[in-house]
mmCIF file of C-alpha atoms in Angstrom:
data_model
loop_
_atom_site.group_PDB
_atom_site.id
_atom_site.type_symbol
_atom_site.label_atom_id
_atom_site.label_comp_id
_atom_site.label_asym_id
_atom_site.label_seq_id
_atom_site.Cartn_x
_atom_site.Cartn_y
_atom_site.Cartn_z
ATOM 1 C CA UNK A 535 0.000 0.000 0.000
ATOM 2 C CA UNK A 536 1.187 3.519 -0.772
ATOM 3 C CA UNK A 537 2.004 5.924 2.065
ATOM 4 C CA UNK A 538 0.263 9.215 2.670
ATOM 5 C CA UNK A 539 3.483 11.252 2.756
ATOM 6 C CA UNK A 540 3.477 14.168 5.200
ATOM 7 C CA UNK A 541 5.638 17.250 4.669
ATOM 8 C CA UNK A 542 5.539 18.854 8.088
ATOM 9 C CA UNK A 543 3.125 19.937 10.797
ATOM 10 C CA UNK A 544 0.336 22.134 9.429
ATOM 11 C CA UNK A 545 -1.098 23.141 12.805
ATOM 12 C CA UNK A 546 -1.830 21.881 16.286
ATOM 13 C CA UNK A 547 -5.174 22.708 17.906
ATOM 14 C CA UNK A 548 -5.682 22.719 21.655
ATOM 15 C CA UNK A 549 -8.798 23.085 23.763
ATOM 16 C CA UNK A 550 -8.471 26.251 25.817
ATOM 17 C CA UNK A 551 -10.472 27.970 28.486
ATOM 18 C CA UNK A 552 -11.398 31.636 28.023
ATOM 19 C CA UNK A 553 -9.971 33.782 25.231
ATOM 20 C CA UNK A 554 -7.765 36.043 27.384
ATOM 21 C CA UNK A 555 -6.024 33.142 29.143
ATOM 22 C CA UNK A 556 -4.876 31.853 25.739
ATOM 23 C CA UNK A 557 -3.714 35.264 24.528
ATOM 24 C CA UNK A 558 -1.869 35.962 27.780
ATOM 25 C CA UNK A 559 0.019 32.659 27.617
ATOM 26 C CA UNK A 560 0.684 31.994 23.934
ATOM 27 C CA UNK A 561 1.502 35.586 22.995
ATOM 28 C CA UNK A 562 2.285 37.126 26.378
ATOM 29 C CA UNK A 563 4.558 34.370 27.738
ATOM 30 C CA UNK A 564 5.790 32.542 24.620
ATOM 31 C CA UNK A 565 5.837 35.523 22.243
ATOM 32 C CA UNK A 566 3.701 33.876 19.542
ATOM 33 C CA UNK A 567 1.914 36.614 17.574
ATOM 34 C CA UNK A 568 -1.889 36.385 17.777
ATOM 35 C CA UNK A 569 -2.694 36.311 14.061
ATOM 36 C CA UNK A 570 -6.464 36.078 13.810
ATOM 37 C CA UNK A 571 -9.653 34.758 15.354
ATOM 38 C CA UNK A 572 -12.830 33.300 13.944
ATOM 39 C CA UNK A 573 -15.642 31.064 15.190
ATOM 40 C CA UNK A 574 -14.947 27.338 15.528
ATOM 41 C CA UNK A 575 -16.671 26.276 12.318
ATOM 42 C CA UNK A 576 -17.716 22.973 13.926
ATOM 43 C CA UNK A 577 -18.993 24.556 17.146
ATOM 44 C CA UNK A 578 -20.136 28.197 16.887
ATOM 45 C CA UNK A 579 -20.205 28.472 20.708
ATOM 46 C CA UNK A 580 -16.388 28.409 20.644
ATOM 47 C CA UNK A 581 -13.888 30.858 19.226
ATOM 48 C CA UNK A 582 -10.821 29.704 17.273
ATOM 49 C CA UNK A 583 -7.609 31.659 17.973
ATOM 50 C CA UNK A 584 -4.554 31.347 15.696
ATOM 51 C CA UNK A 585 -0.950 31.947 16.829
ATOM 52 C CA UNK A 586 2.386 31.758 14.959
ATOM 53 C CA UNK A 587 4.939 29.685 16.937
ATOM 54 C CA UNK A 588 7.815 31.239 14.978
ATOM 55 C CA UNK A 589 8.064 29.109 11.851
ATOM 56 C CA UNK A 590 4.977 30.348 10.029
ATOM 57 C CA UNK A 591 2.930 27.309 10.990
ATOM 58 C CA UNK A 592 0.070 27.548 13.461
ATOM 59 C CA UNK A 593 -0.904 26.776 17.029
ATOM 60 C CA UNK A 594 -4.657 27.208 17.365
ATOM 61 C CA UNK A 595 -6.837 27.265 20.461
ATOM 62 C CA UNK A 596 -10.560 26.653 20.829
ATOM 63 C CA UNK A 597 -11.841 29.004 23.544
ATOM 64 C CA UNK A 598 -15.153 29.431 25.328
ATOM 65 C CA UNK A 599 -15.829 32.223 27.801
ATOM 66 C CA UNK A 600 -17.748 29.809 30.057
ATOM 67 C CA UNK A 601 -14.607 27.690 30.663
ATOM 68 C CA UNK A 602 -12.101 28.565 33.375
ATOM 69 C CA UNK A 603 -8.429 27.592 33.591
ATOM 70 C CA UNK A 604 -7.561 24.456 35.559
ATOM 71 C CA UNK A 605 -3.830 23.992 36.220
ATOM 72 C CA UNK A 606 -3.996 20.260 36.995
ATOM 73 C CA UNK A 607 -1.701 18.228 34.737
ATOM 74 C CA UNK A 608 -3.373 17.211 31.497
ATOM 75 C CA UNK A 609 -3.937 13.457 31.021
ATOM 76 C CA UNK A 610 -0.938 11.373 29.938
ATOM 77 C CA UNK A 611 -2.653 8.068 29.201
ATOM 78 C CA UNK A 612 -2.031 6.390 25.822
ATOM 79 C CA UNK A 613 -3.426 8.565 23.061
ATOM 80 C CA UNK A 614 -3.022 11.817 25.008
ATOM 81 C CA UNK A 615 -0.508 14.589 24.338
ATOM 82 C CA UNK A 616 2.389 14.374 26.802
ATOM 83 C CA UNK A 617 3.923 17.767 25.998
ATOM 84 C CA UNK A 618 4.586 20.313 23.264
ATOM 85 C CA UNK A 619 8.185 21.342 22.566
ATOM 86 C CA UNK A 620 9.162 24.634 20.980
ATOM 87 C CA UNK A 621 12.608 25.490 19.644
ATOM 88 C CA UNK A 622 14.406 28.513 21.046
ATOM 89 C CA UNK A 623 17.778 29.999 20.163
ATOM 90 C CA UNK A 624 20.735 29.787 22.527
ATOM 91 C CA UNK A 625 20.389 33.423 23.585
ATOM 92 C CA UNK A 626 16.712 32.885 24.450
ATOM 93 C CA UNK A 627 17.578 29.601 26.200
ATOM 94 C CA UNK A 628 20.085 31.470 28.366
ATOM 95 C CA UNK A 629 17.288 33.787 29.566
ATOM 96 C CA UNK A 630 14.409 31.261 29.744
ATOM 97 C CA UNK A 631 14.758 30.141 33.361
ATOM 98 C CA UNK A 632 14.925 33.653 34.804
ATOM 99 C CA UNK A 633 12.037 34.845 32.610
ATOM 100 C CA UNK A 634 9.871 31.883 33.633
ATOM 101 C CA UNK A 635 10.695 32.526 37.298
ATOM 102 C CA UNK A 636 9.947 36.255 36.929
ATOM 103 C CA UNK A 637 6.368 35.276 36.067
ATOM 104 C CA UNK A 638 6.121 32.996 39.107
ATOM 105 C CA UNK A 639 5.861 29.874 36.945
ATOM 106 C CA UNK A 640 7.308 26.647 38.351
ATOM 107 C CA UNK A 641 9.641 24.689 36.079
ATOM 108 C CA UNK A 642 11.885 21.638 35.836
ATOM 109 C CA UNK A 643 15.176 23.485 35.751
ATOM 110 C CA UNK A 644 17.597 22.957 32.867
ATOM 111 C CA UNK A 645 17.776 19.403 31.486
ATOM 112 C CA UNK A 646 20.692 18.134 29.385
ATOM 113 C CA UNK A 647 19.230 15.878 26.680
ATOM 114 C CA UNK A 648 22.523 15.105 24.946
ATOM 115 C CA UNK A 649 21.789 16.807 21.636
ATOM 116 C CA UNK A 650 19.694 19.603 23.132
ATOM 117 C CA UNK A 651 18.990 21.470 26.358
ATOM 118 C CA UNK A 652 15.427 21.598 27.681
ATOM 119 C CA UNK A 653 13.324 23.231 30.351
ATOM 120 C CA UNK A 654 9.736 22.231 31.157
ATOM 121 C CA UNK A 655 6.792 24.101 32.677
ATOM 122 C CA UNK A 656 3.003 23.976 32.499
ATOM 123 C CA UNK A 657 0.664 26.317 30.665
ATOM 124 C CA UNK A 658 -2.330 27.737 32.614
ATOM 125 C CA UNK A 659 -4.371 24.631 31.689
ATOM 126 C CA UNK A 660 -1.824 22.049 32.863
ATOM 127 C CA UNK A 661 -0.296 21.184 29.469
ATOM 128 C CA UNK A 662 3.436 20.501 29.778
ATOM 129 C CA UNK A 663 5.486 22.865 27.594
ATOM 130 C CA UNK A 664 9.142 22.291 26.697
ATOM 131 C CA UNK A 665 11.556 24.931 25.468
ATOM 132 C CA UNK A 666 14.324 23.142 23.560
ATOM 133 C CA UNK A 667 17.637 24.488 22.294
ATOM 134 C CA UNK A 668 19.764 22.380 19.948
ATOM 135 C CA UNK A 669 23.448 22.122 20.865
ATOM 136 C CA UNK A 670 24.472 22.129 17.208
ATOM 137 C CA UNK A 671 23.785 23.835 13.904
ATOM 138 C CA UNK A 672 23.329 21.562 10.896
ATOM 139 C CA UNK A 673 25.655 22.122 7.948
ATOM 140 C CA UNK A 674 24.324 24.223 5.082
ATOM 141 C CA UNK A 675 21.762 22.271 3.084
ATOM 142 C CA UNK A 676 21.055 19.804 5.906
ATOM 143 C CA UNK A 677 18.411 19.738 8.616
ATOM 144 C CA UNK A 678 18.554 18.995 12.321
ATOM 145 C CA UNK A 679 16.681 15.754 11.570
ATOM 146 C CA UNK A 680 19.366 14.636 9.097
ATOM 147 C CA UNK A 681 22.140 15.278 11.620
ATOM 148 C CA UNK A 682 20.216 13.413 14.327
ATOM 149 C CA UNK A 683 19.519 10.417 12.052
ATOM 150 C CA UNK A 684 23.222 10.186 11.193
ATOM 151 C CA UNK A 685 24.258 10.683 14.850
ATOM 152 C CA UNK A 686 21.864 7.903 15.876
ATOM 153 C CA UNK A 687 23.562 5.457 13.487
ATOM 154 C CA UNK A 688 26.949 6.391 14.929
ATOM 155 C CA UNK A 689 25.652 6.064 18.510
ATOM 156 C CA UNK A 690 24.231 2.597 17.843
ATOM 157 C CA UNK A 691 27.435 1.462 16.124
ATOM 158 C CA UNK A 692 29.442 2.653 19.129
ATOM 159 C CA UNK A 693 27.080 0.959 21.588
ATOM 160 C CA UNK A 694 26.428 4.224 23.438
ATOM 161 C CA UNK A 695 23.239 4.882 25.431
ATOM 162 C CA UNK A 696 22.333 8.283 23.958
ATOM 163 C CA UNK A 697 23.461 10.749 21.326
ATOM 164 C CA UNK A 698 26.353 12.882 22.561
ATOM 165 C CA UNK A 699 28.707 15.547 21.264
ATOM 166 C CA UNK A 700 31.040 13.051 19.544
ATOM 167 C CA UNK A 701 28.151 11.546 17.556
ATOM 168 C CA UNK A 702 26.919 14.985 16.507
ATOM 169 C CA UNK A 703 30.372 16.186 15.448
ATOM 170 C CA UNK A 704 31.027 13.008 13.456
ATOM 171 C CA UNK A 705 27.548 13.151 11.894
ATOM 172 C CA UNK A 706 28.116 16.730 10.739
ATOM 173 C CA UNK A 707 31.473 15.734 9.255
ATOM 174 C CA UNK A 708 29.893 12.779 7.425
ATOM 175 C CA UNK A 709 27.059 14.897 6.007
ATOM 176 C CA UNK A 710 29.474 17.559 4.767
ATOM 177 C CA UNK A 711 31.681 14.901 3.140
ATOM 178 C CA UNK A 712 28.686 13.310 1.381
ATOM 179 C CA UNK A 713 27.239 16.587 0.152
ATOM 180 C CA UNK A 714 30.461 18.330 -0.807
ATOM 181 C CA UNK A 715 32.779 15.544 -1.854
ATOM 182 C CA UNK A 716 36.482 16.152 -2.261
ATOM 183 C CA UNK A 717 39.083 16.085 -5.003
ATOM 184 C CA UNK A 718 41.350 14.235 -2.633
ATOM 185 C CA UNK A 719 41.169 10.468 -3.039
ATOM 186 C CA UNK A 720 42.615 9.985 0.447
ATOM 187 C CA UNK A 721 39.914 10.559 3.077
ATOM 188 C CA UNK A 722 42.516 10.281 5.872
ATOM 189 C CA UNK A 723 44.995 13.081 5.170
ATOM 190 C CA UNK A 724 48.245 13.238 7.078
ATOM 191 C CA UNK A 725 48.403 15.394 10.157
ATOM 192 C CA UNK A 726 49.971 18.696 9.008
ATOM 193 C CA UNK A 727 51.169 19.306 12.582
ATOM 194 C CA UNK A 728 53.063 16.039 12.904
#
């Protein structure tokens, strides 16, 4: 059978409480511009808010003024969303903890994930949010996913538990070599410092 090939995330829609709670969090805390609003076309009692998470795609929220925020952790049973992760740059990552704390929001503290750094906190409705910062930049013409797929192969071959700096560095080198090639037939040049 043929696949239905996806090409990226179009949007993610969440069930919110009241309109202002969503605007205050998604734009006010996470800096996602509030782009537009219209009725939920499947339920005219709800409003449908659209936010840009930074890559031109969409996070949308169904809101209803009769619903109030509840900060209890959202369900994590099979089939439920565990968390949403958003990419941030290194300079934003360096400020994230203090900016979260300045708002009185509890958080996990920094977490080293091998190939990225993360910090977790809950939105006003109990959904776990992750801010993630890659520890590497992919070479020109490659994506983070390509580097991670290559690093995974290297990690498995080495018998290591998780992707680390050595796997990322070697993956980047391998991708550059494959994409750029070389006139040199010897892939192991002599050490010019020897």
